[in-house]
mmCIF file of C-alpha atoms in Angstrom:
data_model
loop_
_atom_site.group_PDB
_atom_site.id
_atom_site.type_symbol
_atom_site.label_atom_id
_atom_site.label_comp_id
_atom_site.label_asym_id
_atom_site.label_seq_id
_atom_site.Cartn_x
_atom_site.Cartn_y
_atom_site.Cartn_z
ATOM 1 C CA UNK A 284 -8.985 12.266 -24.303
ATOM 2 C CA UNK A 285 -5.517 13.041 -23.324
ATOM 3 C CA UNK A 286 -4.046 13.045 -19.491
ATOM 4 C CA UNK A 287 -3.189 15.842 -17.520
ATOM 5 C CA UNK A 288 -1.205 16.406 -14.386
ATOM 6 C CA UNK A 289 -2.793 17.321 -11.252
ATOM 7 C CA UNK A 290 -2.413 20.858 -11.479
ATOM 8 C CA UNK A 291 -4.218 20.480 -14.579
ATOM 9 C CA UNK A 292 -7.605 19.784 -12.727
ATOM 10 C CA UNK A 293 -7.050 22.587 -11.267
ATOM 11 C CA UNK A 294 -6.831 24.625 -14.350
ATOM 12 C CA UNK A 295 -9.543 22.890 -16.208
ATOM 13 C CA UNK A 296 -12.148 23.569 -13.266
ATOM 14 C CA UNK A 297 -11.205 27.310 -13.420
ATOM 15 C CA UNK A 298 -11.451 27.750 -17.238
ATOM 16 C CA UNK A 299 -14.493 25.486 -17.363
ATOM 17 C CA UNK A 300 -16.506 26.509 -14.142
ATOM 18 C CA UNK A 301 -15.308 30.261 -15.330
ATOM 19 C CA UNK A 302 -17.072 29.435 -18.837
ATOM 20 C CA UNK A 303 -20.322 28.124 -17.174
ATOM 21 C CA UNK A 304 -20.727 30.936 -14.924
ATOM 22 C CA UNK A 305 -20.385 33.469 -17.660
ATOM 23 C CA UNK A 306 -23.391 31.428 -19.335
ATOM 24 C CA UNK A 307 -25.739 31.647 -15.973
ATOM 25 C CA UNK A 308 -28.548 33.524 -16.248
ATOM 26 C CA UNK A 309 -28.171 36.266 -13.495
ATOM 27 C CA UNK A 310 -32.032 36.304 -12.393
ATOM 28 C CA UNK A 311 -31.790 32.452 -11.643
ATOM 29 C CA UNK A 312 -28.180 31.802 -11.231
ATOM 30 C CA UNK A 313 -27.918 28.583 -12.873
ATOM 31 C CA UNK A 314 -27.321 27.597 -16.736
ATOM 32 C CA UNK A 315 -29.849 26.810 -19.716
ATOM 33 C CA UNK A 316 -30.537 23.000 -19.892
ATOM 34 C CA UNK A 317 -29.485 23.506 -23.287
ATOM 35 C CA UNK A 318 -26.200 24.157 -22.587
ATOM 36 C CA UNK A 319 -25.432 21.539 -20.367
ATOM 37 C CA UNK A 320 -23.994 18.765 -22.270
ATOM 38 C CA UNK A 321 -25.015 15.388 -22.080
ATOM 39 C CA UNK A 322 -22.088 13.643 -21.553
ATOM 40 C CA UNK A 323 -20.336 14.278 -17.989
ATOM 41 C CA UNK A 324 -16.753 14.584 -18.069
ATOM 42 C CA UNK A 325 -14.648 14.588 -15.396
ATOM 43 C CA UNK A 326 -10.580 14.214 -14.502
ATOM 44 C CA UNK A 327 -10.080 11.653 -11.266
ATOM 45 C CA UNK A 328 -7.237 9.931 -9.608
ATOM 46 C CA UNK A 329 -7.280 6.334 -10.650
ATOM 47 C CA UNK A 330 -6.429 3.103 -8.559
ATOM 48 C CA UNK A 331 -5.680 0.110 -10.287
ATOM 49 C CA UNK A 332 -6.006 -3.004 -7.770
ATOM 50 C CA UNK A 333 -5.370 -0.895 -4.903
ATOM 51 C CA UNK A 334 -2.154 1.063 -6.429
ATOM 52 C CA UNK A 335 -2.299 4.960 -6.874
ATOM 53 C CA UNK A 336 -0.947 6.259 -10.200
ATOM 54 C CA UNK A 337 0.609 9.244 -10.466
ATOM 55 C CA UNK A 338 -1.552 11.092 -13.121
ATOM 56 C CA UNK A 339 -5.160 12.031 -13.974
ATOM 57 C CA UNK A 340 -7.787 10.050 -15.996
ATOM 58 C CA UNK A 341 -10.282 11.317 -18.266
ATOM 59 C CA UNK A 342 -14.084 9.951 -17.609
ATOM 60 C CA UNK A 343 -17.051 10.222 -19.217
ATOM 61 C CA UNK A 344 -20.404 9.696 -17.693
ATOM 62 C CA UNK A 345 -22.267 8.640 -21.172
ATOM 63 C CA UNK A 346 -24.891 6.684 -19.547
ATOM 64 C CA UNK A 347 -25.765 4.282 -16.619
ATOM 65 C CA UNK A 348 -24.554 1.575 -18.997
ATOM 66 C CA UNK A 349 -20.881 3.131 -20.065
ATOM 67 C CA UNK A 350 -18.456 4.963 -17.773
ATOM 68 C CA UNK A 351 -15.935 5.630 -20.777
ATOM 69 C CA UNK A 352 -12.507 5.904 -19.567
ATOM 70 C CA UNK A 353 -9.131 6.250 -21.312
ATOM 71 C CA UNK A 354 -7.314 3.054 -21.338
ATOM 72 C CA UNK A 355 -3.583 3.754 -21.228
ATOM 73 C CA UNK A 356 -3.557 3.138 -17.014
ATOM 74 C CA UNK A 357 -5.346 0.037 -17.846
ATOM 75 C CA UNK A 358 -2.966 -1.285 -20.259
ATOM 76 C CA UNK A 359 0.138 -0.041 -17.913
ATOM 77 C CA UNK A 360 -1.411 -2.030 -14.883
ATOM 78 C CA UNK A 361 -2.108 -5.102 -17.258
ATOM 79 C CA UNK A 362 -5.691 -5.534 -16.933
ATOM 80 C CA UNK A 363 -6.603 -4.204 -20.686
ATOM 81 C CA UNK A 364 -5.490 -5.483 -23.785
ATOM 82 C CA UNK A 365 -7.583 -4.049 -26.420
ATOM 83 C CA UNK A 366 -6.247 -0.989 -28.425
ATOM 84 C CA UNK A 367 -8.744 1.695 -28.437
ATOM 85 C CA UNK A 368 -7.609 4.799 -26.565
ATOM 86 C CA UNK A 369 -11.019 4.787 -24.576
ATOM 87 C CA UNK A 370 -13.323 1.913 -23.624
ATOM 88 C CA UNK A 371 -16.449 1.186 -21.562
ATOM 89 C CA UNK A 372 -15.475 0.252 -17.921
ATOM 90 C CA UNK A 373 -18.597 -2.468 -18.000
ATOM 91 C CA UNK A 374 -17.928 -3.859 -21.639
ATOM 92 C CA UNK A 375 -13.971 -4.786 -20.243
ATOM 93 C CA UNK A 376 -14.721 -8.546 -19.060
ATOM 94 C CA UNK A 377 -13.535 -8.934 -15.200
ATOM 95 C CA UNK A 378 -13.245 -5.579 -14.379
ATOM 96 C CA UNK A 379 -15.507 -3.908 -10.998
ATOM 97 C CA UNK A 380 -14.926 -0.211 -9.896
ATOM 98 C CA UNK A 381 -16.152 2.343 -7.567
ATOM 99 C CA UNK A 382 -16.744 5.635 -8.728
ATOM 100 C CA UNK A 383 -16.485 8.703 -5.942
ATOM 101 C CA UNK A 384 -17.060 11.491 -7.752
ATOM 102 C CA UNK A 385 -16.724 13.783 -4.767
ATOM 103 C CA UNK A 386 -13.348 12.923 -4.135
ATOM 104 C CA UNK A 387 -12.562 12.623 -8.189
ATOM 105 C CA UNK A 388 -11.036 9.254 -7.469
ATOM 106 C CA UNK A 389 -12.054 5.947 -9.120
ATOM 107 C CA UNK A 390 -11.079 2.343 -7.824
ATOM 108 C CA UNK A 391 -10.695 -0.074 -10.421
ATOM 109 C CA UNK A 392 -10.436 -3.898 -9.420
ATOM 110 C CA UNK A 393 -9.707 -7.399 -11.255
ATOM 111 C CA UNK A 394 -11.916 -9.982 -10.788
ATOM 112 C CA UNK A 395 -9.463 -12.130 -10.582
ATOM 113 C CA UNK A 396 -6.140 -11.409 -9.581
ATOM 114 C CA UNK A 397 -3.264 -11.013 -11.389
ATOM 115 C CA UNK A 398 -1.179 -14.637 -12.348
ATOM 116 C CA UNK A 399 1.293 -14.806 -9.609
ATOM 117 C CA UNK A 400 4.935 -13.848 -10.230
ATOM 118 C CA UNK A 401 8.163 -16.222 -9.465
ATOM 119 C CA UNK A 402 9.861 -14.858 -6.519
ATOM 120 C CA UNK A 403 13.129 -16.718 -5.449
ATOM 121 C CA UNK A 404 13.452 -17.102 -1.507
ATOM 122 C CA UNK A 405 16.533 -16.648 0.256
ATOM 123 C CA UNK A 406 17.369 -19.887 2.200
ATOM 124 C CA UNK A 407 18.258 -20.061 5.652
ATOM 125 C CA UNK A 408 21.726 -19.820 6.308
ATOM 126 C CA UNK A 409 22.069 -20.778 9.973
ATOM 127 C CA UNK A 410 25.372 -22.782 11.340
ATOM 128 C CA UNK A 411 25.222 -26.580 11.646
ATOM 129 C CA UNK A 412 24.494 -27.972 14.863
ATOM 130 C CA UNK A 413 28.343 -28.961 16.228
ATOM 131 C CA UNK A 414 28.546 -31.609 18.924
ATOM 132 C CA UNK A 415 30.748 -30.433 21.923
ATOM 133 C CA UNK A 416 30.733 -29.345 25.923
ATOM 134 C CA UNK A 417 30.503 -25.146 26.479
ATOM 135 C CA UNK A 418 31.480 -24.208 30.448
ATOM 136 C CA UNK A 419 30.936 -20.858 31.489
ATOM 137 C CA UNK A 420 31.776 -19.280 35.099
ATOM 138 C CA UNK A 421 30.876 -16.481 36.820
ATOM 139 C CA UNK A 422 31.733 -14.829 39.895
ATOM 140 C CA UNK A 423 30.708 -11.708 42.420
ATOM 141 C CA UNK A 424 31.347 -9.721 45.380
ATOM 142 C CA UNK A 425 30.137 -6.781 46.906
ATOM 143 C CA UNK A 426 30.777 -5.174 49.935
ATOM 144 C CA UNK A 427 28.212 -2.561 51.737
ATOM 145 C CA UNK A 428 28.684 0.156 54.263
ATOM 146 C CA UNK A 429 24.917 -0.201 56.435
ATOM 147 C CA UNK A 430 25.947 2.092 59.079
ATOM 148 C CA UNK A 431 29.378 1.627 60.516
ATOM 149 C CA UNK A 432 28.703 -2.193 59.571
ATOM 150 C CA UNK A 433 30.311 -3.788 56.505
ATOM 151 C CA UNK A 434 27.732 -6.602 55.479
ATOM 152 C CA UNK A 435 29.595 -8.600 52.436
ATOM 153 C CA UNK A 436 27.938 -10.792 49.522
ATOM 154 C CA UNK A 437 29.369 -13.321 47.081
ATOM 155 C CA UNK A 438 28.197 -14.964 44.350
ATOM 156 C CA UNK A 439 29.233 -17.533 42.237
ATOM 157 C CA UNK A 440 28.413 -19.551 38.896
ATOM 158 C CA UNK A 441 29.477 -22.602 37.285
ATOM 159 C CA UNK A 442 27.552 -24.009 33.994
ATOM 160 C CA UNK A 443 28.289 -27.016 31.774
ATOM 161 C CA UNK A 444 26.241 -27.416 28.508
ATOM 162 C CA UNK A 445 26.550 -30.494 26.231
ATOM 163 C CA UNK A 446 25.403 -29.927 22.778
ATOM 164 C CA UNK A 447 24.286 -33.380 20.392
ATOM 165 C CA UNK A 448 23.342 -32.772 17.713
ATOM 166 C CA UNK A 449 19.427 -34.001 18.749
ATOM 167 C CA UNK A 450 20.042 -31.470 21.177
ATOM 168 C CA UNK A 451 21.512 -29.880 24.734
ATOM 169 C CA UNK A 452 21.668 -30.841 28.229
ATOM 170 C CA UNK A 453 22.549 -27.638 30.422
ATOM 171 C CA UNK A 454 23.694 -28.443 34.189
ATOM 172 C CA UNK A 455 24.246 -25.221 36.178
ATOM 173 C CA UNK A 456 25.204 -25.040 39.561
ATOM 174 C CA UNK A 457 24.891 -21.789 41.938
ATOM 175 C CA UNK A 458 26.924 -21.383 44.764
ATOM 176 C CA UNK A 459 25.868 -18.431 47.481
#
């Protein structure tokens, strides 16, 4: 079998349902029996444990014991190591799928999952605690107009805060 891109589905379906209709009988509207083959073949999208590839994947439909499929997705993903070009989906030990053929999409899963891959973590990089006293101040005024009476406001802010390095002790004090 060989891949094709997506507009190649396309294409094929034309040619093929073009070549099919040409063989219907016109009284019926269908095809002989004899000329439908025994094999199904059809071109899906393929998912490999849960990611989309970017081409098409021959199947065939032998029998309800062998969904032959070509193996080169299989071999990119890393869940098939043998080297025929096509293989039985159920004789490929740990392997489970889920055919749609509506949507021309097959889901292919590993029983197990893949071995896991060494990924190197960043490590924190947050200051050392510093021992030490922080003040802060604030202060602020306003001054309204309620009617030909000025009504005036003030506010004020003083904080200490002792850092340890088991912790802080914050003291604020608000004056009015």
């Amino acid at each position: 079998m060989k891949r094709w891109g997506k507009y190649g589905l396309a294409a094929l379906a034309l040619v093929h349902g073009g070549a099919m209709a040409g063989l219907a009988d016109p009284a019926i509207g269908a095809v002989p029996s004899a000329m439908v083959p025994d094999v199904l073949s059809l071109l899906v999208e393929i998912s490999i444990n849960g990611k989309v590839s970017d081409d098409l994947v021959g199947l065939d439909l032998v029998s309800s014991e062998c969904t032959r499929i070509e193996t080169a997705p299989l071999v990119e993903a890393g869940v098939y190591s043998g080297g025929a070009k096509t293989a039985c989906l159920e004789s490929i030990s740990g392997l489970e799928y889920r055919l749609d053929q509506k949507a021309a999409r097959i889901d292919v899963y590993a029983a197990a999952p893949p071995p896991p891959r060494r990924i190197g973590f960043q490590p924190e990089n947050l200051a050392r605690p510093v021992s030490g006293i922080v003040g802060g101040y604030g202060l602020s005024a306003q001054r309204v107009d309620v009617g030909g009476e000025d009504v005036i406001n003030g506010f004020g802010d003083l904080s200490l805060t002792l850092h340890t390095p088991q912790g802080r002790i914050q003291n604020d004090m608000i004056a009015v």
